[in-house]
Amino acid sequence: MVTGDALRGYLKYLQDLGVYDLYRTSDVADPQAAGLLSSVAANDEYRGAAAPAPVVQDVRTKPISKQASMVTDLQKSAEEPVRVLPAPQRHPAPTTMSASAESASLLAESAEAPFTPLMAPTSFNNRAPLPPVSVEAPQKVAVLQALRSEIGDCTRCPLAYAGRHSIVFADGNPNAKLMFVGEGPGADEDASGLPFVGKAGQLLNNMITAMGLKREQVYIANIVMCRPPKNRVPEPVEANTCSQFLLRQIDVVQPEVIVALGSTAATYLLGVKQSLVALRGQWHNVRGARCAVTYHPAYLLRDPKMKGEAWKDLQRVMVELKQKPASPS
Ligand code: SF4
């Protein structure tokens, strides 16, 4: 069910891309309109998700479907088969980089990775090959800052027009062994620009402390960086668009273990739509890291009796990381 807010956001988004005006234009041979559409197609190729699949579908319906020359690129892009790659090996002996210029080139290479815009979730492993080089520890901050600059005042998905105040990039240690991935910012995060700072964030902090770690030692990010209105679940086009940036953060940080917090994070990281119960208790592979699935802290706040189950998941992570729990005070 599409809400009025969501619809308004999509229309604003389409208008920004030029697609809305194009759709209304009967004279599609208009060179300006053609330019707008080709710019959408160009965006479509650009890291894969700026032009969401449903928009492409709409543009390809009646008013312009006969303008073969204009839509050929879009059709090609939409029909391109998904590249299915073998699951990346766990951080195979990486080549390291030492110069910032090389770090910039890593980002450029990563930007050219063949992401594919999809409505259905696709695992992070299948969205792009692993980068050919790893970023050296001292360079990671600069590379992540460059990625943040590239994101800029992002309008790549409808969430840009859904009332966000901040783009919530990430928080934590770029050299972390452990990364937590949640769903998206809430009101507190939107206001502060940092992930997991509200009540759910407090609980996550407590979980991290119980693991014998400090928040500053882990890396925390979300599937989408802008707050969905009324904290709704991100739409596939939003998650698929924004998670390209999370994917690249993972490739820079290269954590040993990723903990997917909740079903949205698990769905997009793993590319499967299964119940959390089915995904818990086993190790998955995400970009060469081991990935565990557990409950989102917001869910644990609503159903505290599940905290024990979440703790079991975190204990498995601690064993994997050889991490001792906090000693009782
Ligand atoms: S959610 Fe991500 S892709 Fe969408 S506008 Fe925000 S930063 Fe851009």
mmCIF file of C-alpha atoms and ligand atoms in Angstrom:
data_model
loop_
_atom_site.group_PDB
_atom_site.id
_atom_site.type_symbol
_atom_site.label_atom_id
_atom_site.label_comp_id
_atom_site.label_asym_id
_atom_site.label_seq_id
_atom_site.Cartn_x
_atom_site.Cartn_y
_atom_site.Cartn_z
ATOM 1 C CA MET A 1 0.000 0.000 0.000
ATOM 2 C CA VAL A 2 1.576 3.282 -1.116
ATOM 3 C CA THR A 3 0.910 6.123 1.277
ATOM 4 C CA GLY A 4 0.295 9.715 0.238
ATOM 5 C CA ASP A 5 3.666 10.738 1.691
ATOM 6 C CA ALA A 6 5.456 8.027 -0.230
ATOM 7 C CA LEU A 7 3.680 8.977 -3.448
ATOM 8 C CA ARG A 8 4.544 12.647 -3.011
ATOM 9 C CA GLY A 9 8.162 11.662 -2.376
ATOM 10 C CA TYR A 10 8.280 9.559 -5.531
ATOM 11 C CA LEU A 11 6.752 12.321 -7.633
ATOM 12 C CA LYS A 12 9.258 14.838 -6.321
ATOM 13 C CA TYR A 13 12.010 12.341 -6.983
ATOM 14 C CA LEU A 14 10.833 11.748 -10.551
ATOM 15 C CA GLN A 15 10.498 15.453 -11.121
ATOM 16 C CA ASP A 16 14.048 15.969 -9.940
ATOM 17 C CA LEU A 17 15.247 13.382 -12.409
ATOM 18 C CA GLY A 18 13.216 14.942 -15.200
ATOM 19 C CA VAL A 19 11.253 11.756 -15.724
ATOM 20 C CA TYR A 20 7.954 13.205 -14.542
ATOM 21 C CA ASP A 21 8.051 16.062 -17.042
ATOM 22 C CA LEU A 22 9.153 13.682 -19.725
ATOM 23 C CA TYR A 23 6.268 11.359 -19.030
ATOM 24 C CA ARG A 24 3.823 14.226 -19.406
ATOM 25 C CA THR A 25 5.381 15.408 -22.642
ATOM 26 C CA SER A 26 3.632 14.110 -25.729
ATOM 27 C CA ASP A 27 6.427 15.299 -27.970
ATOM 28 C CA VAL A 28 8.994 12.823 -26.799
ATOM 29 C CA ALA A 29 11.204 13.612 -29.729
ATOM 30 C CA ASP A 30 11.921 16.873 -27.923
ATOM 31 C CA PRO A 31 15.711 16.918 -27.687
ATOM 32 C CA GLN A 32 15.628 18.302 -24.155
ATOM 33 C CA ALA A 33 13.381 15.476 -23.000
ATOM 34 C CA ALA A 34 15.586 12.996 -24.795
ATOM 35 C CA GLY A 35 18.529 14.443 -22.928
ATOM 36 C CA LEU A 36 16.735 14.057 -19.624
ATOM 37 C CA LEU A 37 15.901 10.456 -20.309
ATOM 38 C CA SER A 38 19.393 9.638 -21.402
ATOM 39 C CA SER A 39 20.663 11.238 -18.210
ATOM 40 C CA VAL A 40 18.435 8.828 -16.295
ATOM 41 C CA ALA A 41 19.883 5.983 -18.312
ATOM 42 C CA ALA A 42 23.349 7.235 -17.535
ATOM 43 C CA ASN A 43 22.453 7.334 -13.859
ATOM 44 C CA ASP A 44 21.108 3.832 -14.195
ATOM 45 C CA GLU A 45 24.484 2.599 -15.237
ATOM 46 C CA TYR A 46 26.126 4.640 -12.544
ATOM 47 C CA ARG A 47 26.517 2.254 -9.673
ATOM 48 C CA GLY A 48 23.259 0.779 -10.509
ATOM 49 C CA ALA A 49 20.408 2.147 -8.588
ATOM 50 C CA ALA A 50 19.821 5.815 -9.175
ATOM 51 C CA ALA A 51 17.001 5.059 -11.591
ATOM 52 C CA PRO A 52 14.749 2.687 -9.716
ATOM 53 C CA ALA A 53 13.203 -0.230 -11.520
ATOM 54 C CA PRO A 54 9.573 0.891 -11.190
ATOM 55 C CA VAL A 55 10.422 4.250 -12.667
ATOM 56 C CA VAL A 56 12.035 2.530 -15.606
ATOM 57 C CA GLN A 57 8.936 0.417 -16.005
ATOM 58 C CA ASP A 58 6.721 3.508 -15.993
ATOM 59 C CA VAL A 59 8.822 5.347 -18.482
ATOM 60 C CA ARG A 60 8.696 2.372 -20.769
ATOM 61 C CA THR A 61 4.915 2.213 -20.851
ATOM 62 C CA LYS A 62 2.633 3.680 -23.471
ATOM 63 C CA PRO A 63 3.552 7.348 -23.896
ATOM 64 C CA ILE A 64 7.114 6.706 -24.932
ATOM 65 C CA SER A 65 7.332 3.003 -25.582
ATOM 66 C CA LYS A 66 7.399 3.554 -29.327
ATOM 67 C CA GLN A 67 10.367 5.850 -29.113
ATOM 68 C CA ALA A 68 12.740 2.952 -29.489
ATOM 69 C CA SER A 69 15.803 5.034 -29.943
ATOM 70 C CA MET A 70 15.249 6.774 -26.623
ATOM 71 C CA VAL A 71 14.520 3.778 -24.489
ATOM 72 C CA THR A 72 16.932 1.279 -25.946
ATOM 73 C CA ASP A 73 19.530 1.990 -23.323
ATOM 74 C CA LEU A 74 17.003 1.744 -20.523
ATOM 75 C CA GLN A 75 15.643 -1.509 -21.846
ATOM 76 C CA LYS A 76 19.093 -2.940 -22.206
ATOM 77 C CA SER A 77 19.954 -1.932 -18.708
ATOM 78 C CA ALA A 78 16.710 -3.264 -17.235
ATOM 79 C CA GLU A 79 17.007 -6.570 -19.050
ATOM 80 C CA GLU A 80 20.669 -7.115 -18.321
ATOM 81 C CA PRO A 81 21.055 -10.366 -16.423
ATOM 82 C CA VAL A 82 22.240 -10.186 -12.861
ATOM 83 C CA ARG A 83 25.841 -11.191 -12.555
ATOM 84 C CA VAL A 84 26.041 -14.084 -10.208
ATOM 85 C CA LEU A 85 29.469 -14.353 -8.734
ATOM 86 C CA PRO A 86 30.867 -16.993 -6.453
ATOM 87 C CA ALA A 87 30.851 -16.006 -2.815
ATOM 88 C CA PRO A 88 34.019 -14.016 -2.225
ATOM 89 C CA GLN A 89 36.675 -15.787 -0.239
ATOM 90 C CA ARG A 90 37.415 -14.441 3.152
ATOM 91 C CA HIS A 91 39.773 -11.547 2.581
ATOM 92 C CA PRO A 92 42.162 -13.323 0.263
ATOM 93 C CA ALA A 93 45.692 -12.040 0.787
ATOM 94 C CA PRO A 94 44.990 -8.454 -0.137
ATOM 95 C CA THR A 95 47.262 -6.163 -1.980
ATOM 96 C CA THR A 96 47.641 -3.088 0.158
ATOM 97 C CA MET A 97 47.626 0.516 -0.909
ATOM 98 C CA SER A 98 49.812 3.175 0.514
ATOM 99 C CA ALA A 99 49.181 6.439 -1.265
ATOM 100 C CA SER A 100 46.086 8.552 -1.032
ATOM 101 C CA ALA A 101 46.025 8.854 -4.812
ATOM 102 C CA GLU A 102 45.780 5.097 -4.932
ATOM 103 C CA SER A 103 43.018 5.213 -2.352
ATOM 104 C CA ALA A 104 41.120 7.583 -4.580
ATOM 105 C CA SER A 105 41.629 5.223 -7.475
ATOM 106 C CA LEU A 106 40.225 2.399 -5.378
ATOM 107 C CA LEU A 107 37.057 4.392 -4.932
ATOM 108 C CA ALA A 108 36.933 5.118 -8.614
ATOM 109 C CA GLU A 109 37.305 1.422 -9.425
ATOM 110 C CA SER A 110 34.695 0.565 -6.882
ATOM 111 C CA ALA A 111 32.393 3.182 -8.408
ATOM 112 C CA GLU A 112 32.675 1.425 -11.730
ATOM 113 C CA ALA A 113 31.589 -1.897 -10.295
ATOM 114 C CA PRO A 114 28.656 -3.306 -12.267
ATOM 115 C CA PHE A 115 25.866 -2.765 -9.786
ATOM 116 C CA THR A 116 22.456 -3.671 -11.092
ATOM 117 C CA PRO A 117 19.288 -1.865 -10.100
ATOM 118 C CA LEU A 118 16.842 -4.433 -8.860
ATOM 119 C CA MET A 119 13.618 -4.405 -7.000
ATOM 120 C CA ALA A 120 14.246 -7.830 -5.551
ATOM 121 C CA PRO A 121 17.028 -7.956 -2.984
ATOM 122 C CA THR A 122 20.336 -9.164 -4.337
ATOM 123 C CA SER A 123 23.069 -10.276 -2.007
ATOM 124 C CA PHE A 124 25.979 -7.931 -1.520
ATOM 125 C CA ASN A 125 28.211 -10.703 -2.833
ATOM 126 C CA ASN A 126 26.367 -10.754 -6.146
ATOM 127 C CA ARG A 127 26.149 -7.010 -6.587
ATOM 128 C CA ALA A 128 29.794 -6.366 -7.331
ATOM 129 C CA PRO A 129 33.085 -8.219 -7.306
ATOM 130 C CA LEU A 130 35.384 -7.691 -4.383
ATOM 131 C CA PRO A 131 37.770 -4.775 -4.912
ATOM 132 C CA PRO A 132 41.097 -5.851 -6.343
ATOM 133 C CA VAL A 133 42.994 -4.202 -3.491
ATOM 134 C CA SER A 134 42.473 -3.585 0.194
ATOM 135 C CA VAL A 135 42.819 -0.168 1.733
ATOM 136 C CA GLU A 136 45.641 0.108 4.257
ATOM 137 C CA ALA A 137 44.540 0.905 7.799
ATOM 138 C CA PRO A 138 45.915 4.475 7.858
ATOM 139 C CA GLN A 139 44.110 5.279 4.619
ATOM 140 C CA LYS A 140 40.672 4.080 5.616
ATOM 141 C CA VAL A 141 39.495 7.325 7.206
ATOM 142 C CA ALA A 142 40.413 9.295 4.096
ATOM 143 C CA VAL A 143 38.769 6.792 1.786
ATOM 144 C CA LEU A 144 35.571 6.776 3.816
ATOM 145 C CA GLN A 145 35.590 10.575 3.872
ATOM 146 C CA ALA A 146 35.948 10.544 0.099
ATOM 147 C CA LEU A 147 32.970 8.211 -0.123
ATOM 148 C CA ARG A 148 30.954 10.517 2.121
ATOM 149 C CA SER A 149 31.896 13.462 -0.118
ATOM 150 C CA GLU A 150 30.802 11.513 -3.143
ATOM 151 C CA ILE A 151 27.409 10.871 -1.564
ATOM 152 C CA GLY A 152 27.082 14.609 -1.061
ATOM 153 C CA ASP A 153 23.580 16.011 -0.552
ATOM 154 C CA CYS A 154 22.225 12.844 -2.058
ATOM 155 C CA THR A 155 18.988 12.757 -4.044
ATOM 156 C CA ARG A 156 19.495 9.327 -5.564
ATOM 157 C CA CYS A 157 16.376 7.814 -4.036
ATOM 158 C CA PRO A 158 12.954 9.033 -2.880
ATOM 159 C CA LEU A 159 14.036 9.229 0.755
ATOM 160 C CA ALA A 160 15.794 12.477 -0.134
ATOM 161 C CA TYR A 161 12.316 14.020 -0.399
ATOM 162 C CA ALA A 162 10.707 12.334 2.565
ATOM 163 C CA GLY A 163 11.603 14.913 5.184
ATOM 164 C CA ARG A 164 15.121 13.906 6.166
ATOM 165 C CA HIS A 165 17.328 16.358 8.047
ATOM 166 C CA SER A 166 20.594 14.443 7.890
ATOM 167 C CA ILE A 167 22.299 11.827 5.826
ATOM 168 C CA VAL A 168 23.395 9.344 8.483
ATOM 169 C CA PHE A 169 26.574 7.869 7.057
ATOM 170 C CA ALA A 170 28.050 5.662 9.773
ATOM 171 C CA ASP A 171 29.835 5.760 13.101
ATOM 172 C CA GLY A 172 32.755 3.959 14.653
ATOM 173 C CA ASN A 173 36.163 2.599 13.917
ATOM 174 C CA PRO A 174 37.157 2.282 10.244
ATOM 175 C CA ASN A 175 39.510 -0.537 11.265
ATOM 176 C CA ALA A 176 36.876 -2.408 13.268
ATOM 177 C CA LYS A 177 36.815 -6.185 13.319
ATOM 178 C CA LEU A 178 33.099 -6.075 14.016
ATOM 179 C CA MET A 179 30.433 -4.194 12.057
ATOM 180 C CA PHE A 180 26.774 -3.817 12.950
ATOM 181 C CA VAL A 181 24.298 -3.108 10.170
ATOM 182 C CA GLY A 182 20.806 -1.870 10.943
ATOM 183 C CA GLU A 183 17.872 -0.797 8.837
ATOM 184 C CA GLY A 184 17.818 2.998 8.720
ATOM 185 C CA PRO A 185 17.903 6.137 10.845
ATOM 186 C CA GLY A 186 15.058 7.030 13.192
ATOM 187 C CA ALA A 187 14.141 10.464 14.511
ATOM 188 C CA ASP A 188 17.082 10.741 16.936
ATOM 189 C CA GLU A 189 19.552 9.605 14.313
ATOM 190 C CA ASP A 190 18.072 11.973 11.729
ATOM 191 C CA ALA A 191 18.477 14.833 14.199
ATOM 192 C CA SER A 192 22.032 13.951 15.249
ATOM 193 C CA GLY A 193 23.427 12.585 11.997
ATOM 194 C CA LEU A 194 24.697 9.467 13.792
ATOM 195 C CA PRO A 195 23.351 5.922 13.651
ATOM 196 C CA PHE A 196 21.902 4.174 16.703
ATOM 197 C CA VAL A 197 21.788 7.042 19.180
ATOM 198 C CA GLY A 198 18.162 6.749 20.340
ATOM 199 C CA LYS A 199 16.721 4.179 22.713
ATOM 200 C CA ALA A 200 17.579 1.329 20.355
ATOM 201 C CA GLY A 201 21.075 2.785 20.126
ATOM 202 C CA GLN A 202 21.391 2.756 23.910
ATOM 203 C CA LEU A 203 20.475 -0.907 23.913
ATOM 204 C CA LEU A 204 22.986 -1.598 21.149
ATOM 205 C CA ASN A 205 25.634 0.199 23.225
ATOM 206 C CA ASN A 206 24.756 -2.068 26.155
ATOM 207 C CA MET A 207 25.048 -5.135 23.941
ATOM 208 C CA ILE A 208 28.445 -3.985 22.705
ATOM 209 C CA THR A 209 29.580 -3.354 26.277
ATOM 210 C CA ALA A 210 28.393 -6.809 27.346
ATOM 211 C CA MET A 211 30.573 -8.234 24.584
ATOM 212 C CA GLY A 212 33.585 -6.627 26.272
ATOM 213 C CA LEU A 213 33.886 -3.959 23.591
ATOM 214 C CA LYS A 214 33.381 -0.218 23.339
ATOM 215 C CA ARG A 215 31.245 1.475 20.741
ATOM 216 C CA GLU A 216 34.377 3.223 19.454
ATOM 217 C CA GLN A 217 35.857 -0.175 18.604
ATOM 218 C CA VAL A 218 33.091 -1.279 16.245
ATOM 219 C CA TYR A 219 31.634 0.163 13.041
ATOM 220 C CA ILE A 220 27.914 0.907 12.831
ATOM 221 C CA ALA A 221 25.943 1.608 9.677
ATOM 222 C CA ASN A 222 22.528 1.121 8.127
ATOM 223 C CA ILE A 223 21.044 -0.154 4.891
ATOM 224 C CA VAL A 224 19.656 3.327 4.121
ATOM 225 C CA MET A 225 21.171 6.599 5.279
ATOM 226 C CA CYS A 226 18.044 8.763 5.254
ATOM 227 C CA ARG A 227 15.138 8.370 7.624
ATOM 228 C CA PRO A 228 12.100 6.698 6.071
ATOM 229 C CA PRO A 229 8.966 8.656 7.007
ATOM 230 C CA LYS A 230 7.311 7.422 10.189
ATOM 231 C CA ASN A 231 10.135 4.888 10.496
ATOM 232 C CA ARG A 232 8.575 2.652 7.882
ATOM 233 C CA VAL A 233 10.620 -0.145 6.338
ATOM 234 C CA PRO A 234 12.670 1.158 3.384
ATOM 235 C CA GLU A 235 11.188 0.401 0.001
ATOM 236 C CA PRO A 236 13.275 -1.953 -2.174
ATOM 237 C CA VAL A 237 14.219 0.857 -4.538
ATOM 238 C CA GLU A 238 15.494 2.896 -1.584
ATOM 239 C CA ALA A 239 17.394 0.023 0.007
ATOM 240 C CA ASN A 240 18.880 -1.147 -3.278
ATOM 241 C CA THR A 241 19.951 2.371 -4.166
ATOM 242 C CA CYS A 242 21.489 3.328 -0.867
ATOM 243 C CA SER A 243 23.087 0.047 0.052
ATOM 244 C CA GLN A 244 25.649 0.494 -2.727
ATOM 245 C CA PHE A 245 27.331 2.894 -0.298
ATOM 246 C CA LEU A 246 27.177 0.415 2.546
ATOM 247 C CA LEU A 247 28.710 -2.194 0.289
ATOM 248 C CA ARG A 248 31.625 0.097 -0.411
ATOM 249 C CA GLN A 249 32.042 0.889 3.283
ATOM 250 C CA ILE A 250 32.261 -2.827 4.007
ATOM 251 C CA ASP A 251 34.895 -3.189 1.302
ATOM 252 C CA VAL A 252 36.941 -0.424 2.896
ATOM 253 C CA VAL A 253 36.542 -1.451 6.546
ATOM 254 C CA GLN A 254 36.773 -5.188 5.823
ATOM 255 C CA PRO A 255 35.436 -6.351 9.180
ATOM 256 C CA GLU A 256 35.912 -9.943 10.209
ATOM 257 C CA VAL A 257 32.312 -10.246 11.338
ATOM 258 C CA ILE A 258 29.157 -8.390 10.327
ATOM 259 C CA VAL A 259 26.072 -8.580 12.517
ATOM 260 C CA ALA A 260 22.851 -7.956 10.619
ATOM 261 C CA LEU A 261 20.406 -6.337 13.009
ATOM 262 C CA GLY A 262 16.899 -7.308 12.003
ATOM 263 C CA SER A 263 15.281 -8.675 8.901
ATOM 264 C CA THR A 264 15.770 -5.647 6.628
ATOM 265 C CA ALA A 265 19.523 -5.702 7.121
ATOM 266 C CA ALA A 266 19.605 -9.481 6.652
ATOM 267 C CA THR A 267 17.409 -9.351 3.546
ATOM 268 C CA TYR A 268 19.603 -6.862 1.701
ATOM 269 C CA LEU A 269 22.975 -8.097 2.897
ATOM 270 C CA LEU A 270 22.185 -11.712 2.065
ATOM 271 C CA GLY A 271 19.756 -11.205 -0.804
ATOM 272 C CA VAL A 272 17.200 -13.572 0.652
ATOM 273 C CA LYS A 273 13.781 -12.984 2.067
ATOM 274 C CA GLN A 274 13.565 -15.450 4.910
ATOM 275 C CA SER A 275 12.403 -15.242 8.461
ATOM 276 C CA LEU A 276 14.895 -14.088 11.017
ATOM 277 C CA VAL A 277 14.460 -17.387 12.819
ATOM 278 C CA ALA A 278 15.623 -19.263 9.713
ATOM 279 C CA LEU A 279 18.649 -17.001 9.241
ATOM 280 C CA ARG A 280 19.840 -16.960 12.847
ATOM 281 C CA GLY A 281 22.199 -19.555 14.231
ATOM 282 C CA GLN A 282 24.289 -19.974 11.083
ATOM 283 C CA TRP A 283 27.186 -18.176 9.495
ATOM 284 C CA HIS A 284 26.629 -16.357 6.231
ATOM 285 C CA ASN A 285 29.195 -14.733 3.974
ATOM 286 C CA VAL A 286 29.056 -11.039 3.130
ATOM 287 C CA ARG A 287 31.922 -9.490 1.149
ATOM 288 C CA GLY A 288 34.375 -11.955 2.659
ATOM 289 C CA ALA A 289 33.238 -11.375 6.241
ATOM 290 C CA ARG A 290 31.325 -13.846 8.356
ATOM 291 C CA CYS A 291 27.832 -12.599 8.929
ATOM 292 C CA ALA A 292 25.517 -13.397 11.826
ATOM 293 C CA VAL A 293 21.871 -12.401 11.964
ATOM 294 C CA THR A 294 20.133 -11.296 15.134
ATOM 295 C CA TYR A 295 17.226 -9.180 16.296
ATOM 296 C CA HIS A 296 17.163 -5.434 15.838
ATOM 297 C CA PRO A 297 17.513 -3.600 19.178
ATOM 298 C CA ALA A 298 14.237 -1.763 18.480
ATOM 299 C CA TYR A 299 12.520 -5.144 18.329
ATOM 300 C CA LEU A 300 14.202 -6.178 21.578
ATOM 301 C CA LEU A 301 12.829 -3.036 23.210
ATOM 302 C CA ARG A 302 9.346 -4.107 22.182
ATOM 303 C CA ASP A 303 9.877 -7.730 23.184
ATOM 304 C CA PRO A 304 12.549 -7.814 25.929
ATOM 305 C CA LYS A 305 12.193 -11.536 26.510
ATOM 306 C CA MET A 306 14.010 -12.069 23.202
ATOM 307 C CA LYS A 307 17.157 -10.415 24.580
ATOM 308 C CA GLY A 308 18.403 -13.813 25.694
ATOM 309 C CA GLU A 309 18.158 -15.102 22.133
ATOM 310 C CA ALA A 310 20.041 -12.069 20.841
ATOM 311 C CA TRP A 311 22.723 -12.647 23.457
ATOM 312 C CA LYS A 312 23.173 -16.207 22.172
ATOM 313 C CA ASP A 313 23.807 -14.767 18.704
ATOM 314 C CA LEU A 314 26.333 -12.301 20.085
ATOM 315 C CA GLN A 315 28.082 -15.047 22.029
ATOM 316 C CA ARG A 316 28.681 -16.898 18.771
ATOM 317 C CA VAL A 317 30.171 -13.696 17.384
ATOM 318 C CA MET A 318 32.412 -13.367 20.425
ATOM 319 C CA VAL A 319 33.691 -16.914 19.977
ATOM 320 C CA GLU A 320 34.441 -16.136 16.343
ATOM 321 C CA LEU A 321 36.327 -12.975 17.305
ATOM 322 C CA LYS A 322 37.954 -14.614 20.346
ATOM 323 C CA GLN A 323 36.405 -11.826 22.342
ATOM 324 C CA LYS A 324 35.917 -12.231 26.085
ATOM 325 C CA PRO A 325 32.689 -10.832 27.579
ATOM 326 C CA ALA A 326 32.799 -7.899 29.961
ATOM 327 C CA SER A 327 33.619 -9.046 33.464
ATOM 328 C CA PRO A 328 30.688 -8.585 35.857
ATOM 329 C CA SER A 329 31.079 -5.392 37.871
HETATM 330 S S1 SF4 B 1 18.721 6.999 1.461
HETATM 331 FE FE1 SF4 B 1 20.748 6.880 0.547
HETATM 332 S S2 SF4 B 1 20.415 6.853 -1.678
HETATM 333 FE FE2 SF4 B 1 18.521 7.601 -0.697
HETATM 334 S S3 SF4 B 1 18.749 9.834 -0.711
HETATM 335 FE FE3 SF4 B 1 19.509 9.095 1.281
HETATM 336 S S4 SF4 B 1 21.726 8.843 0.981
HETATM 337 FE FE4 SF4 B 1 20.783 8.985 -1.063
#
